[in-house]
Amino acid sequence: LELFKMFLKLKRKIKPVFHFFFIEKFPNPGDWFVSRLRYSRHTATNSIVGHILGIGDRHLSNIMIDQVTGEIVHIDLGVAFDQGKALPIPENVPFRLTNEIVDGMGWMGKEGVFRKTCEESMAVLRNDQEYLLTVLNVFLSDPLYRWNMGPMNALSDKKNRFAESVIMNCKRKLEGRETGEKLSVEGQITRLINDATNDEYLAMMYIGWRAFL
């Protein structure tokens, strides 16, 4: 409870300023509009793909922005396939959608271009899920990939079973069945955005993740 209160206090005290980046870097109105549009779309696409593949560890040092185009670039993808949920401090948010991230999207925030692009990205992934799942199945027989961050990684049979469960989990996400009930694309995106901005989840994140920014 105290941790949650502290998080809310920090969140209220620290005001987002990321919108100034676009004003300063793109003083021409046309360039400003296009760069912010690119940013919103790239953030949405990376968020949805990252959720399907379970990409975690999305702290501020792992999300870069191209200062020429406004596009987002993610680096250090080592914590994948929901391994972030197995960390000592589990990551319970599907992607990073904190105040600063939303601040760069303009006055409509997460309800504008971001949400629409999330829905379009999820629809594309659902329609073409067989291609993605085929690629993931190749990893089942890859002896070099570390499927799990825990001790079961050393045991080949358990490792393979874990890999199979990871692929099944990706399939559930692609079908909108993460929580059991099958959701429409719109319903799934609403749930993901709600989870990503849930203060209770954010307050429990590792301090280095800087959930209040």
Short mmCIF file of C-alpha atoms in Angstrom, two decimals:
data_model
loop_
_atom_site.label_atom_id
_atom_site.label_comp_id
_atom_site.label_asym_id
_atom_site.label_seq_id
_atom_site.Cartn_x
_atom_site.Cartn_y
_atom_site.Cartn_z
CA LEU A 1 0.00 0.00 0.00
CA GLU A 2 2.82 2.40 0.89
CA LEU A 3 4.59 1.57 -2.39
CA PHE A 4 1.41 2.33 -4.32
CA LYS A 5 0.95 5.66 -2.52
CA MET A 6 4.56 6.59 -3.23
CA PHE A 7 4.13 5.74 -6.91
CA LEU A 8 1.02 7.92 -7.20
CA LYS A 9 2.83 10.76 -5.46
CA LEU A 10 5.74 10.56 -7.91
CA LYS A 11 3.38 10.33 -10.86
CA ARG A 12 1.51 13.47 -9.77
CA LYS A 13 4.70 15.38 -9.00
CA ILE A 14 6.62 14.58 -12.20
CA LYS A 15 4.86 16.18 -15.15
CA PRO A 16 5.48 14.68 -18.64
CA VAL A 17 7.53 16.82 -21.02
CA PHE A 18 8.13 14.60 -24.03
CA HIS A 19 5.89 16.70 -26.29
CA PHE A 20 8.59 19.39 -26.14
CA PHE A 21 10.95 17.04 -27.99
CA PHE A 22 8.84 17.26 -31.15
CA ILE A 23 8.43 21.03 -30.84
CA GLU A 24 12.20 21.53 -30.47
CA LYS A 25 13.38 19.00 -33.05
CA PHE A 26 10.72 19.71 -35.68
CA PRO A 27 9.99 23.46 -35.65
CA ASN A 28 8.31 23.31 -39.06
CA PRO A 29 4.58 22.56 -38.50
CA GLY A 30 4.45 19.97 -41.29
CA ASP A 31 7.53 18.13 -40.04
CA TRP A 32 6.20 18.28 -36.47
CA PHE A 33 2.90 16.70 -37.50
CA VAL A 34 4.51 13.93 -39.57
CA SER A 35 7.15 13.08 -36.96
CA ARG A 36 4.58 12.83 -34.19
CA LEU A 37 2.40 10.65 -36.42
CA ARG A 38 5.37 8.35 -37.08
CA TYR A 39 6.13 8.21 -33.39
CA SER A 40 2.56 7.24 -32.45
CA ARG A 41 2.36 4.58 -35.16
CA HIS A 42 5.77 3.08 -34.40
CA THR A 43 5.03 3.02 -30.69
CA ALA A 44 1.76 1.19 -31.34
CA THR A 45 3.26 -1.37 -33.73
CA ASN A 46 6.21 -2.07 -31.45
CA SER A 47 3.85 -2.40 -28.48
CA ILE A 48 1.63 -5.00 -30.13
CA VAL A 49 4.44 -7.03 -31.67
CA GLY A 50 6.30 -6.82 -28.38
CA HIS A 51 3.25 -8.08 -26.52
CA ILE A 52 2.74 -11.06 -28.83
CA LEU A 53 6.41 -12.03 -28.52
CA GLY A 54 6.48 -11.24 -24.80
CA ILE A 55 9.27 -8.65 -25.05
CA GLY A 56 10.05 -7.30 -21.61
CA ASP A 57 12.65 -5.10 -19.93
CA ARG A 58 11.31 -2.01 -21.72
CA HIS A 59 12.98 0.54 -19.48
CA LEU A 60 13.96 3.94 -20.85
CA SER A 61 17.44 2.87 -21.97
CA ASN A 62 15.99 0.19 -24.25
CA ILE A 63 13.65 2.44 -26.24
CA MET A 64 15.40 4.80 -28.65
CA ILE A 65 13.95 7.54 -30.83
CA ASP A 66 15.29 8.62 -34.23
CA GLN A 67 15.83 12.36 -33.93
CA VAL A 68 15.53 12.79 -37.70
CA THR A 69 12.26 10.94 -38.29
CA GLY A 70 10.63 10.57 -34.86
CA GLU A 71 10.49 6.79 -35.26
CA ILE A 72 10.89 4.47 -32.28
CA VAL A 73 13.65 1.82 -32.18
CA HIS A 74 13.72 -0.94 -29.54
CA ILE A 75 17.03 -2.48 -28.50
CA ASP A 76 18.15 -5.29 -26.17
CA LEU A 77 15.46 -7.87 -26.84
CA GLY A 78 16.97 -10.56 -24.64
CA VAL A 79 14.00 -10.74 -22.26
CA ALA A 80 11.48 -12.29 -24.65
CA PHE A 81 8.56 -14.75 -24.65
CA ASP A 82 7.20 -13.43 -21.33
CA GLN A 83 10.39 -14.20 -19.43
CA GLY A 84 9.88 -10.84 -17.73
CA LYS A 85 7.06 -12.42 -15.75
CA ALA A 86 9.56 -14.86 -14.26
CA LEU A 87 11.93 -12.16 -12.98
CA PRO A 88 12.33 -11.68 -9.20
CA ILE A 89 10.08 -8.62 -9.61
CA PRO A 90 7.59 -9.76 -12.29
CA GLU A 91 6.63 -7.45 -15.14
CA ASN A 92 2.85 -7.46 -15.36
CA VAL A 93 2.33 -4.78 -18.00
CA PRO A 94 2.08 -5.85 -21.67
CA PHE A 95 4.18 -2.94 -22.97
CA ARG A 96 5.44 0.49 -21.92
CA LEU A 97 2.69 3.11 -22.06
CA THR A 98 3.67 5.46 -19.26
CA ASN A 99 2.96 9.19 -19.03
CA GLU A 100 6.01 10.28 -21.02
CA ILE A 101 5.31 7.80 -23.80
CA VAL A 102 1.71 9.03 -24.11
CA ASP A 103 2.76 12.68 -23.87
CA GLY A 104 4.50 12.50 -27.24
CA MET A 105 1.28 11.44 -28.98
CA GLY A 106 -0.49 14.79 -28.81
CA TRP A 107 -3.73 15.91 -27.25
CA MET A 108 -5.61 12.68 -28.03
CA GLY A 109 -2.91 10.62 -26.34
CA LYS A 110 -3.45 6.87 -26.39
CA GLU A 111 -7.01 7.26 -27.74
CA GLY A 112 -6.00 8.63 -31.12
CA VAL A 113 -3.61 7.26 -33.72
CA PHE A 114 -2.04 4.97 -31.15
CA ARG A 115 -5.18 2.95 -30.44
CA LYS A 116 -6.17 2.74 -34.11
CA THR A 117 -2.70 1.54 -35.13
CA CYS A 118 -2.72 -1.01 -32.30
CA GLU A 119 -5.99 -2.42 -33.64
CA GLU A 120 -4.69 -2.51 -37.22
CA SER A 121 -1.44 -4.20 -36.14
CA MET A 122 -3.27 -6.82 -34.10
CA ALA A 123 -5.68 -7.51 -36.97
CA VAL A 124 -2.76 -8.09 -39.37
CA LEU A 125 -1.01 -10.42 -36.92
CA ARG A 126 -4.22 -12.38 -36.32
CA ASN A 127 -4.89 -12.78 -40.04
CA ASP A 128 -1.32 -13.96 -40.74
CA GLN A 129 -0.66 -15.81 -37.51
CA GLU A 130 0.25 -19.09 -39.23
CA TYR A 131 3.42 -17.51 -40.65
CA LEU A 132 4.55 -16.20 -37.29
CA LEU A 133 3.79 -19.48 -35.52
CA THR A 134 5.70 -21.41 -38.19
CA VAL A 135 8.79 -19.30 -37.52
CA LEU A 136 8.40 -19.75 -33.76
CA ASN A 137 8.14 -23.51 -34.16
CA VAL A 138 11.62 -23.51 -35.70
CA PHE A 139 12.92 -22.38 -32.32
CA LEU A 140 11.70 -25.60 -30.75
CA SER A 141 14.67 -27.45 -32.20
CA ASP A 142 17.22 -24.63 -31.80
CA PRO A 143 19.78 -25.86 -29.26
CA LEU A 144 21.30 -22.38 -28.90
CA TYR A 145 18.23 -20.43 -27.84
CA ARG A 146 17.72 -19.94 -24.12
CA TRP A 147 13.98 -20.37 -23.70
CA ASN A 148 13.89 -19.87 -19.97
CA MET A 149 15.77 -17.65 -17.52
CA GLY A 150 15.34 -20.12 -14.66
CA PRO A 151 17.04 -23.39 -13.68
CA MET A 152 14.93 -25.51 -16.04
CA ASN A 153 16.98 -24.05 -18.88
CA ALA A 154 19.68 -26.65 -18.20
CA LEU A 155 17.36 -29.61 -18.72
CA SER A 156 16.64 -30.28 -22.39
CA ASP A 157 13.31 -32.07 -21.92
CA LYS A 158 11.89 -29.39 -19.63
CA LYS A 159 13.37 -26.75 -21.90
CA ASN A 160 11.51 -28.18 -24.88
CA ARG A 161 8.23 -28.37 -22.97
CA PHE A 162 8.69 -24.78 -21.90
CA ALA A 163 9.29 -23.80 -25.53
CA GLU A 164 6.05 -25.51 -26.53
CA SER A 165 4.14 -23.66 -23.81
CA VAL A 166 5.63 -20.38 -25.02
CA ILE A 167 4.37 -20.99 -28.55
CA MET A 168 0.93 -21.93 -27.24
CA ASN A 169 0.89 -18.72 -25.24
CA CYS A 170 1.73 -16.72 -28.37
CA LYS A 171 -1.11 -18.49 -30.14
CA ARG A 172 -3.55 -17.56 -27.36
CA LYS A 173 -2.49 -13.95 -27.66
CA LEU A 174 -3.00 -14.01 -31.43
CA GLU A 175 -6.49 -15.37 -30.86
CA GLY A 176 -7.30 -12.83 -28.15
CA ARG A 177 -7.62 -15.54 -25.49
CA GLU A 178 -4.95 -14.48 -22.98
CA THR A 179 -7.46 -14.44 -20.14
CA GLY A 180 -9.57 -17.37 -21.38
CA GLU A 181 -12.48 -15.57 -23.00
CA LYS A 182 -11.94 -14.80 -26.68
CA LEU A 183 -11.98 -11.07 -27.33
CA SER A 184 -12.46 -9.09 -30.51
CA VAL A 185 -9.48 -7.07 -31.75
CA GLU A 186 -11.02 -3.92 -30.29
CA GLY A 187 -11.75 -5.62 -26.97
CA GLN A 188 -8.27 -7.08 -26.76
CA ILE A 189 -6.61 -3.72 -27.43
CA THR A 190 -8.78 -2.04 -24.80
CA ARG A 191 -7.75 -4.64 -22.24
CA LEU A 192 -4.05 -4.31 -23.15
CA ILE A 193 -4.11 -0.51 -22.93
CA ASN A 194 -5.91 -0.71 -19.59
CA ASP A 195 -3.33 -3.16 -18.26
CA ALA A 196 -0.42 -1.07 -19.56
CA THR A 197 -1.73 2.04 -17.78
CA ASN A 198 -2.91 0.29 -14.61
CA ASP A 199 -1.33 2.16 -11.69
CA GLU A 200 -1.39 -0.93 -9.48
CA TYR A 201 0.65 -2.89 -12.03
CA LEU A 202 3.02 0.02 -12.69
CA ALA A 203 3.64 0.60 -8.99
CA MET A 204 4.92 -2.98 -8.67
CA MET A 205 7.47 -2.67 -11.48
CA TYR A 206 11.20 -2.77 -10.75
CA ILE A 207 12.37 0.73 -9.74
CA GLY A 208 14.88 0.86 -12.61
CA TRP A 209 12.00 0.58 -15.06
CA ARG A 210 10.93 4.10 -14.00
CA ALA A 211 7.20 3.44 -14.32
CA PHE A 212 6.42 6.96 -13.11
CA LEU A 213 8.04 8.48 -16.23
#
